[in-house]
Short mmCIF file of C-alpha atoms in Angstrom, two decimals:
data_model
loop_
_atom_site.label_atom_id
_atom_site.label_comp_id
_atom_site.label_asym_id
_atom_site.label_seq_id
_atom_site.Cartn_x
_atom_site.Cartn_y
_atom_site.Cartn_z
CA MET V 1 -21.17 -0.12 29.54
CA THR V 2 -17.85 -1.76 28.74
CA SER V 3 -14.90 -0.51 30.78
CA TRP V 4 -11.31 -0.39 29.55
CA GLU V 5 -10.41 -3.10 32.09
CA ASN V 6 -12.83 -5.53 30.39
CA CYS V 7 -11.53 -4.85 26.90
CA THR V 8 -8.37 -6.40 25.42
CA LEU V 9 -6.88 -5.21 22.14
CA LEU V 10 -4.84 -7.74 20.20
CA PHE V 11 -2.59 -7.69 17.18
CA SER V 12 -3.83 -10.43 14.83
CA ALA V 13 -0.25 -11.53 14.13
CA GLY V 14 0.63 -13.65 17.16
CA ALA V 15 -2.35 -12.25 19.09
CA ARG V 16 -0.10 -9.93 21.08
CA PRO V 17 -1.98 -7.43 23.27
CA LEU V 18 -1.51 -3.72 22.71
CA LYS V 19 0.09 -1.72 25.51
CA ASP V 20 -2.34 -0.56 28.18
CA ALA V 21 -3.09 3.18 28.12
CA ARG V 22 -1.69 3.53 31.65
CA ASP V 23 1.67 2.18 30.49
CA LEU V 24 2.15 4.55 27.56
CA THR V 25 5.34 6.61 27.53
CA LEU V 26 5.20 10.40 27.24
CA GLY V 27 6.06 10.09 23.55
CA GLU V 28 3.29 7.55 23.02
CA LEU V 29 0.78 9.78 24.78
CA LEU V 30 1.67 12.56 22.34
CA LEU V 31 1.31 10.22 19.39
CA ALA V 32 -2.08 9.09 20.68
CA ASN V 33 -3.14 12.73 20.36
CA ARG V 34 -1.56 13.07 16.89
CA PHE V 35 1.46 15.05 18.08
CA PRO V 36 5.00 14.00 17.02
CA PRO V 37 7.16 13.58 20.16
CA SER V 38 10.13 15.31 18.48
CA LEU V 39 8.08 18.53 18.52
CA PHE V 40 8.14 18.62 22.34
CA GLN V 41 10.55 18.63 25.24
CA ALA V 42 9.46 16.94 28.47
CA TYR V 43 10.26 18.46 31.87
CA GLU V 44 9.74 17.10 35.36
CA VAL V 45 8.60 19.77 37.84
CA PRO V 46 9.90 18.84 41.34
CA GLY V 47 8.11 21.76 43.00
CA ASP V 48 11.20 23.72 43.99
CA GLY V 49 10.95 26.13 41.06
CA SER V 50 13.19 24.09 38.76
CA LEU V 51 12.51 22.21 35.51
CA ASN V 52 14.37 18.98 34.90
CA PRO V 53 14.45 17.71 31.28
CA VAL V 54 13.42 14.05 31.00
CA PRO V 55 13.32 11.64 28.03
CA MET V 56 10.10 10.94 26.17
CA SER V 57 10.61 7.21 26.78
CA ARG V 58 9.47 7.55 30.41
CA SER V 59 5.86 6.93 31.43
CA LEU V 60 3.85 8.86 34.02
CA GLY V 61 4.15 5.88 36.36
CA ASP V 62 7.91 6.45 36.49
CA PHE V 63 7.48 9.75 38.34
CA PRO V 64 6.78 10.21 42.06
CA GLU V 65 3.12 10.49 43.06
CA GLY V 66 1.77 14.01 42.55
CA ARG V 67 4.75 15.14 40.49
CA LYS V 68 3.97 17.39 37.48
CA VAL V 69 5.33 16.84 34.00
CA VAL V 70 5.36 19.62 31.39
CA LEU V 71 5.42 18.95 27.63
CA GLN V 72 6.76 22.09 25.97
CA CYS V 73 6.47 22.70 22.22
CA VAL V 74 10.04 23.38 21.12
CA ARG V 75 9.57 25.39 17.95
CA ASN V 76 7.30 27.96 16.34
CA THR V 77 4.53 25.57 15.29
CA ASP V 78 1.02 26.95 15.73
CA ILE V 79 -0.72 23.97 17.30
CA ASP V 80 -3.95 25.97 17.71
CA ALA V 81 -4.15 26.33 13.94
CA LEU V 82 -3.91 22.56 13.49
CA GLN V 83 -5.70 21.03 16.51
CA PRO V 84 -4.83 17.53 15.31
CA ALA V 85 -6.43 15.77 18.28
CA GLU V 86 -9.88 17.34 17.76
CA VAL V 87 -11.62 15.11 15.21
CA GLU V 88 -15.29 15.63 14.35
CA PRO V 89 -17.11 12.41 13.42
CA VAL V 90 -19.44 12.58 10.42
CA TRP V 91 -21.76 9.58 10.30
CA HIS V 92 -22.69 8.27 6.86
CA ALA V 93 -23.92 4.90 8.19
CA GLU V 94 -25.34 3.50 11.42
CA THR V 95 -22.84 0.63 11.47
CA PRO V 96 -19.65 1.90 9.79
CA VAL V 97 -16.74 -0.36 8.96
CA THR V 98 -14.21 2.23 7.83
CA GLU V 99 -13.53 5.95 7.63
CA ILE V 100 -12.10 8.72 5.48
CA TYR V 101 -10.19 11.52 7.21
CA ASP V 102 -10.66 15.07 5.98
CA PHE V 103 -8.52 18.01 7.10
CA GLN V 104 -9.07 21.66 6.18
CA TYR V 105 -6.44 24.13 7.32
CA ALA V 106 -7.46 26.96 9.59
CA GLU V 107 -5.48 29.69 7.80
CA ASP V 108 -5.95 32.92 9.81
CA SER V 109 -9.13 31.97 11.67
CA LYS V 110 -7.48 29.21 13.73
CA GLU V 111 -10.67 27.18 13.35
CA PRO V 112 -9.57 24.11 11.37
CA ARG V 113 -12.01 21.40 10.36
CA HIS V 114 -10.69 17.95 11.08
CA ARG V 115 -13.34 15.36 10.29
CA VAL V 116 -13.59 11.60 10.06
CA HIS V 117 -16.31 10.34 7.71
CA LEU V 118 -17.64 7.00 8.97
CA MET V 119 -18.93 4.68 6.23
CA ASP V 120 -20.27 1.18 5.74
CA ALA V 121 -18.97 -1.30 3.16
CA ALA V 122 -21.73 -0.52 0.62
CA THR V 123 -21.00 3.22 0.68
CA MET V 124 -17.27 2.63 0.38
CA ARG V 125 -17.80 0.32 -2.58
CA GLU V 126 -19.74 3.06 -4.35
CA VAL V 127 -16.88 5.49 -3.80
CA ILE V 128 -14.10 3.10 -4.88
CA PHE V 129 -15.85 1.51 -7.85
CA GLY V 130 -16.75 4.95 -9.15
CA LYS V 131 -13.12 6.08 -8.85
CA ILE V 132 -11.89 3.07 -10.83
CA SER V 133 -14.44 3.69 -13.58
CA GLU V 134 -13.52 7.38 -13.81
CA PHE V 135 -9.79 6.55 -13.91
CA LEU V 136 -10.26 4.25 -16.91
CA VAL V 137 -12.30 6.88 -18.74
CA ARG V 138 -9.53 9.44 -18.17
CA ALA V 139 -6.99 6.85 -19.35
CA GLY V 140 -8.76 6.84 -22.73
CA ASP V 141 -10.75 3.59 -22.54
CA PRO V 142 -7.63 1.35 -22.66
CA LEU V 143 -9.28 -1.82 -24.00
CA PRO V 144 -8.65 -4.66 -24.25
CA LEU V 145 -6.93 -4.90 -20.89
CA VAL V 146 -5.69 -7.47 -18.39
CA ALA V 147 -6.21 -7.21 -14.62
CA GLY V 148 -4.25 -8.95 -11.87
CA ILE V 149 -6.64 -10.08 -9.11
CA SER V 150 -5.03 -11.60 -6.03
CA GLY V 151 -8.04 -12.29 -3.83
CA GLY V 152 -6.83 -9.56 -1.44
CA GLY V 153 -8.42 -6.22 -0.58
CA ASP V 154 -6.61 -3.99 -3.07
CA SER V 155 -7.04 -5.84 -6.34
CA ASN V 156 -10.47 -7.24 -5.41
CA THR V 157 -11.91 -3.76 -5.86
CA LEU V 158 -10.74 -3.76 -9.48
CA VAL V 159 -13.29 -6.43 -10.41
CA HIS V 160 -16.47 -4.50 -9.69
CA GLY V 161 -14.77 -1.24 -10.62
CA LEU V 162 -14.18 -2.73 -14.06
CA SER V 163 -17.78 -3.97 -14.17
CA ARG V 164 -19.00 -0.46 -13.33
CA TYR V 165 -16.78 1.02 -16.03
CA LEU V 166 -17.92 -1.43 -18.72
CA ALA V 167 -21.59 -0.88 -17.88
CA ASN V 168 -21.26 2.91 -17.88
CA ARG V 169 -19.49 2.86 -21.26
CA GLN V 170 -21.74 0.11 -22.67
CA LEU V 171 -18.71 -2.04 -23.46
CA GLY V 172 -18.50 -5.83 -23.64
CA ALA V 173 -16.99 -7.82 -20.76
CA SER V 174 -15.08 -9.98 -23.26
CA ARG V 175 -12.51 -7.20 -23.60
CA VAL V 176 -11.26 -7.73 -20.02
CA THR V 177 -9.19 -10.71 -18.86
CA CYS V 178 -8.58 -11.19 -15.13
CA PHE V 179 -5.95 -13.58 -13.78
CA THR V 180 -4.84 -14.98 -10.42
CA LEU V 181 -1.68 -16.93 -9.60
CA VAL V 182 -1.68 -19.95 -7.29
CA MET V 183 1.55 -21.18 -5.72
CA GLU V 184 1.53 -22.38 -2.14
CA PRO V 185 2.21 -20.86 0.34
CA MET V 186 2.75 -17.52 -1.37
CA TRP V 187 -0.57 -17.53 -3.24
CA PRO V 188 -2.98 -20.11 -1.77
CA GLU V 189 -5.80 -21.76 -3.71
CA SER V 190 -8.36 -20.14 -1.40
CA ALA V 191 -7.33 -16.67 -2.62
CA ALA V 192 -8.06 -17.73 -6.20
CA HIS V 193 -11.49 -18.93 -5.08
CA ARG V 194 -12.24 -15.48 -3.67
CA ALA V 195 -11.10 -13.84 -6.89
CA GLN V 196 -13.18 -16.31 -8.91
CA THR V 197 -16.28 -15.49 -6.85
CA LEU V 198 -15.91 -11.78 -7.54
CA CYS V 199 -15.19 -12.26 -11.25
CA SER V 200 -18.23 -14.53 -11.60
CA GLN V 201 -20.41 -11.87 -9.96
CA ALA V 202 -19.09 -9.32 -12.46
CA ASP V 203 -19.30 -11.72 -15.42
CA LEU V 204 -15.60 -11.23 -16.23
CA GLU V 205 -13.27 -13.84 -17.68
CA HIS V 206 -10.99 -15.16 -14.96
CA ARG V 207 -7.90 -17.31 -15.43
CA VAL V 208 -6.36 -19.21 -12.52
CA LEU V 209 -2.73 -20.11 -13.16
CA HIS V 210 -1.14 -22.86 -11.07
CA PRO V 211 2.64 -23.43 -11.14
CA GLU V 212 2.47 -25.57 -14.27
CA ASP V 213 0.33 -22.91 -15.99
CA ILE V 214 2.73 -20.16 -14.97
CA ALA V 215 5.64 -22.18 -16.35
CA GLN V 216 3.81 -22.74 -19.64
CA THR V 217 2.76 -19.09 -19.98
CA LEU V 218 6.31 -17.87 -19.39
CA ARG V 219 7.93 -20.71 -21.36
CA MET V 220 9.91 -21.80 -18.32
CA SER V 221 12.03 -24.95 -18.33
CA SER V 222 11.04 -25.77 -14.74
CA SER V 223 8.53 -24.88 -12.04
CA PRO V 224 8.39 -21.33 -10.60
CA GLN V 225 8.41 -23.05 -7.20
CA LEU V 226 11.93 -24.32 -7.88
CA LEU V 227 12.94 -20.84 -9.03
CA TRP V 228 11.63 -19.45 -5.75
CA GLU V 229 13.60 -22.05 -3.79
CA ASP V 230 16.81 -21.13 -5.61
CA LEU V 231 16.27 -17.41 -5.13
CA SER V 232 15.38 -17.77 -1.45
CA LYS V 233 18.59 -19.77 -0.88
CA LEU V 234 20.58 -16.85 -2.30
CA TYR V 235 18.63 -13.93 -0.83
CA GLY V 236 16.48 -15.37 1.97
CA THR V 237 12.71 -15.76 2.31
CA ASP V 238 12.32 -12.02 2.92
CA LEU V 239 12.49 -11.79 -0.87
CA ALA V 240 8.88 -13.10 -1.06
CA HIS V 241 7.14 -9.82 -1.91
CA PHE V 242 9.73 -8.84 -4.50
CA PHE V 243 9.54 -12.25 -6.15
CA GLY V 244 5.75 -12.08 -6.14
CA THR V 245 5.68 -8.69 -7.84
CA PHE V 246 8.24 -9.88 -10.39
CA LEU V 247 6.27 -12.99 -11.34
CA ILE V 248 2.85 -11.29 -11.44
CA ASN V 249 4.21 -8.59 -13.74
CA LEU V 250 5.80 -11.13 -16.10
CA VAL V 251 2.61 -13.21 -16.28
CA GLY V 252 0.41 -10.13 -16.69
CA ARG V 253 2.52 -8.86 -19.57
CA ALA V 254 2.58 -12.30 -21.20
CA ILE V 255 -1.22 -12.58 -21.05
CA SER V 256 -1.50 -9.02 -22.37
CA GLN V 257 0.61 -9.98 -25.37
CA GLU V 258 -1.50 -13.09 -25.92
CA VAL V 259 -4.86 -11.26 -25.94
CA GLY V 260 -3.60 -8.16 -27.73
CA ALA V 261 -3.90 -5.86 -24.71
CA SER V 262 -1.55 -2.96 -24.09
CA SER V 263 -2.72 -2.22 -20.53
CA LEU V 264 -2.25 -4.16 -17.29
CA LEU V 265 -4.47 -3.14 -14.37
CA MET V 266 -2.92 -3.57 -10.91
CA GLY V 267 -4.24 -2.81 -7.42
CA TYR V 268 -1.37 -0.68 -6.11
CA ASN V 269 -2.75 1.42 -3.25
CA ARG V 270 -1.73 4.79 -1.80
CA GLU V 271 0.78 3.35 0.66
CA ASP V 272 2.29 1.11 -2.05
CA VAL V 273 2.97 4.11 -4.27
CA MET V 274 4.11 6.32 -1.38
CA ALA V 275 6.52 3.63 -0.13
CA GLU V 276 8.05 3.19 -3.58
CA LEU V 277 8.46 6.95 -3.93
CA MET V 278 10.23 7.18 -0.58
CA PHE V 279 12.45 4.22 -1.43
CA CYS V 280 13.58 5.92 -4.63
CA LEU V 281 14.23 9.27 -2.96
CA MET V 282 16.01 7.75 0.05
CA ASN V 283 18.39 5.98 -2.32
CA GLY V 284 19.07 9.04 -4.46
CA ARG V 285 17.01 7.75 -7.37
CA ARG V 286 14.47 9.39 -9.61
CA PRO V 287 10.90 8.22 -8.91
CA LEU V 288 9.22 5.55 -11.01
CA GLU V 289 6.15 6.90 -12.78
CA TYR V 290 2.63 6.65 -11.35
CA PRO V 291 -0.31 6.18 -11.73
CA ARG V 292 0.60 4.98 -15.24
CA LYS V 293 3.94 3.33 -15.98
CA MET V 294 5.29 1.73 -19.13
CA THR V 295 6.85 -1.71 -18.64
CA GLY V 296 8.11 -2.69 -22.06
CA ASP V 297 5.16 -2.63 -24.46
CA THR V 298 2.62 -2.85 -21.61
CA GLU V 299 1.36 0.11 -19.63
CA VAL V 300 0.66 -0.63 -15.97
CA LEU V 301 -2.41 1.26 -14.77
CA MET V 302 -2.97 1.97 -11.06
CA PRO V 303 -6.59 3.16 -10.65
CA VAL V 304 -6.56 3.01 -6.82
CA TRP V 305 -3.11 4.59 -6.45
CA ASP V 306 -4.48 7.38 -4.25
CA VAL V 307 -6.76 5.24 -2.06
CA PRO V 308 -5.56 4.10 1.41
CA LYS V 309 -5.35 0.35 1.82
CA VAL V 310 -7.77 0.26 4.74
CA MET V 311 -10.49 1.79 2.54
CA LEU V 312 -9.93 -0.82 -0.16
CA ASP V 313 -10.02 -3.64 2.39
CA SER V 314 -13.35 -2.39 3.72
CA CYS V 315 -15.08 -2.97 0.37
CA HIS V 316 -14.93 -6.73 0.92
CA PRO V 317 -13.99 -7.02 4.63
CA ASP V 318 -14.48 -10.79 4.94
CA PHE V 319 -12.29 -11.48 1.93
CA SER V 320 -9.64 -9.07 3.18
CA GLU V 321 -9.51 -10.63 6.63
CA ALA V 322 -9.12 -14.10 5.10
CA ASN V 323 -6.30 -12.79 2.92
CA TYR V 324 -4.37 -11.52 5.96
CA THR V 325 -4.68 -14.80 7.85
CA GLU V 326 -3.18 -16.63 4.85
CA ARG V 327 -0.41 -14.19 4.08
CA VAL V 328 3.22 -15.31 4.22
CA ASP V 329 4.52 -13.55 7.32
CA THR V 330 7.91 -12.49 6.01
CA THR V 331 9.29 -9.41 4.32
CA ALA V 332 12.49 -7.37 4.20
CA VAL V 333 13.06 -5.13 7.22
CA ARG V 334 13.87 -2.07 5.08
CA ARG V 335 10.70 -2.68 3.06
CA SER V 336 8.75 -2.77 6.31
CA SER V 337 10.28 0.51 7.44
CA ILE V 338 9.24 2.49 4.37
CA TYR V 339 5.73 1.03 4.43
CA TYR V 340 5.54 1.92 8.13
CA MET V 341 6.51 5.49 7.28
CA ALA V 342 4.03 5.63 4.38
CA HIS V 343 1.22 4.80 6.80
CA CYS V 344 2.53 7.23 9.43
CA LEU V 345 2.28 10.29 7.17
CA ASP V 346 -1.51 10.45 7.06
CA ALA V 347 -1.80 9.26 10.65
CA LEU V 348 -0.36 12.61 11.76
CA VAL V 349 -1.66 14.92 9.02
CA PRO V 350 -4.51 13.50 6.91
CA GLN V 351 -3.97 13.65 3.14
CA MET V 352 -0.30 14.65 3.55
CA SER V 353 0.79 11.67 1.44
CA ILE V 354 -1.51 12.77 -1.39
CA SER V 355 0.01 16.25 -1.31
CA LEU V 356 3.49 14.72 -1.61
CA LEU V 357 2.47 12.32 -4.37
CA ASN V 358 0.66 14.98 -6.40
CA GLY V 359 3.46 17.50 -5.94
CA THR V 360 6.15 15.01 -6.93
CA ALA V 361 4.19 13.89 -10.01
CA LYS V 362 3.68 17.51 -11.10
CA LEU V 363 7.40 18.23 -10.71
CA MET V 364 8.49 15.08 -12.55
CA ASP V 365 6.10 15.83 -15.43
CA GLU V 366 7.40 19.39 -15.74
CA LEU V 367 11.06 18.29 -15.65
CA SER V 368 10.57 15.06 -17.63
CA GLY V 369 12.29 13.62 -14.62
CA TRP V 370 10.68 10.22 -14.14
CA GLN V 371 13.04 7.25 -13.93
CA GLU V 372 12.91 5.40 -17.23
CA LEU V 373 12.96 1.61 -17.33
CA THR V 374 15.31 0.30 -20.00
CA PRO V 375 15.03 -3.20 -21.50
CA ILE V 376 17.63 -5.84 -20.74
CA GLY V 377 18.30 -7.14 -24.24
CA GLY V 378 17.04 -10.62 -25.06
CA THR V 379 14.73 -10.74 -22.04
CA PRO V 380 11.40 -9.20 -20.95
CA LEU V 381 13.20 -7.67 -17.97
CA LEU V 382 13.60 -3.94 -17.36
CA HIS V 383 16.34 -2.10 -15.54
CA THR V 384 16.45 1.22 -13.70
CA GLY V 385 20.13 1.78 -14.38
CA TYR V 386 21.04 1.23 -10.73
CA GLY V 387 22.58 -1.78 -9.07
CA ASP V 388 25.79 -3.74 -8.93
CA ALA V 389 26.86 -5.16 -12.33
CA GLU V 390 28.29 -8.34 -10.81
CA GLU V 391 25.14 -8.98 -8.78
CA GLN V 392 23.00 -8.34 -11.86
CA HIS V 393 25.02 -10.86 -13.85
CA LYS V 394 24.57 -13.47 -11.10
CA ILE V 395 20.79 -13.11 -10.98
CA LEU V 396 20.46 -13.07 -14.78
CA THR V 397 22.55 -16.24 -15.02
CA LEU V 398 20.24 -17.95 -12.50
CA LEU V 399 17.12 -16.78 -14.34
CA LYS V 400 18.49 -17.91 -17.70
CA GLY V 401 18.43 -21.48 -16.41
CA TYR V 402 14.65 -21.20 -15.96
CA PHE V 403 13.88 -19.13 -19.06
CA PRO V 404 15.75 -20.85 -21.90
CA ASP V 405 14.26 -18.57 -24.59
CA TRP V 406 16.02 -15.56 -23.11
CA GLN V 407 19.05 -14.48 -25.12
CA LEU V 408 21.74 -13.17 -22.79
#
């Protein structure tokens, strides 16, 4: 039997150890049991009949030996009807690699069902690939289409999901074009090899575009690497993810135009969509549409929009782990904060993010309230209507130097 003392938990980034359970603060102990610390007030009980409020940042080791600490729920929240710490495991495999959380409210009985379904990679692939196939059927068989495959966990699932869809509908694989960008260190060659392996297994056309191919496809006057260097000088290397999304979308739309496709398949996951929704709302903006969004003449389709990232990664765990070890370890702090929050939602109440996403989409559809993307004349770029005019002019002037066909 392995004891806690013989087990060390590490973050993969920097191999930093997690805090020992004995060193957790009162707030962290609550979080470990799926309780938000702000829902409780902590009191030290000296033993003289008094209660002394104490901050949640203290740990049990900070108090004198034998001293009691009380954690009092501070508002009318029926914890018994939620029981968030009582999770029933449901085994769907002997050696699971991932899980799906399922929460059913107690209503009046105060007997909620909070389950975690433990699955292996093969079972998860069946679930995800089936979802992708069903999404494309509901989208009206949008062929021909183009799919962006990065070699990472999210978009990798699109490959065999597409294969499942084509087989079920008895459609030819020639109507799907997959592509992967290579530009060190942002998109390494090894990621393209992983994408190529999957596309070969599924018998799908796969294009690998290196910097010179990207420049040719987008009719650039110079390398996208030089564009990245110029942009990072202006805005810093934390711009990496934004630049990556920008370039992938431009290339995907260009290939779509070339092959006569009106749909671009992308592997945006649940936390991606939730983070973007929160960003829009936090900044007083209307949400951008999901899981289908028009970008010019091309409709971006998001078939795994409601699937947590960890479930997508588990479909090809070796590929996903390799992707994380290669990833450029930089991103904007505010971007990190909204992604952190997107992951926190379901950590406290499973499926809460889906409730928010579904409710927001229903409301936006009823009000015709989605944020529309308007073209920036003479370019393939789209604008939300927000932003500083002077800053927009500066970035467009820089881009014009790399895209001479643009008419500004």
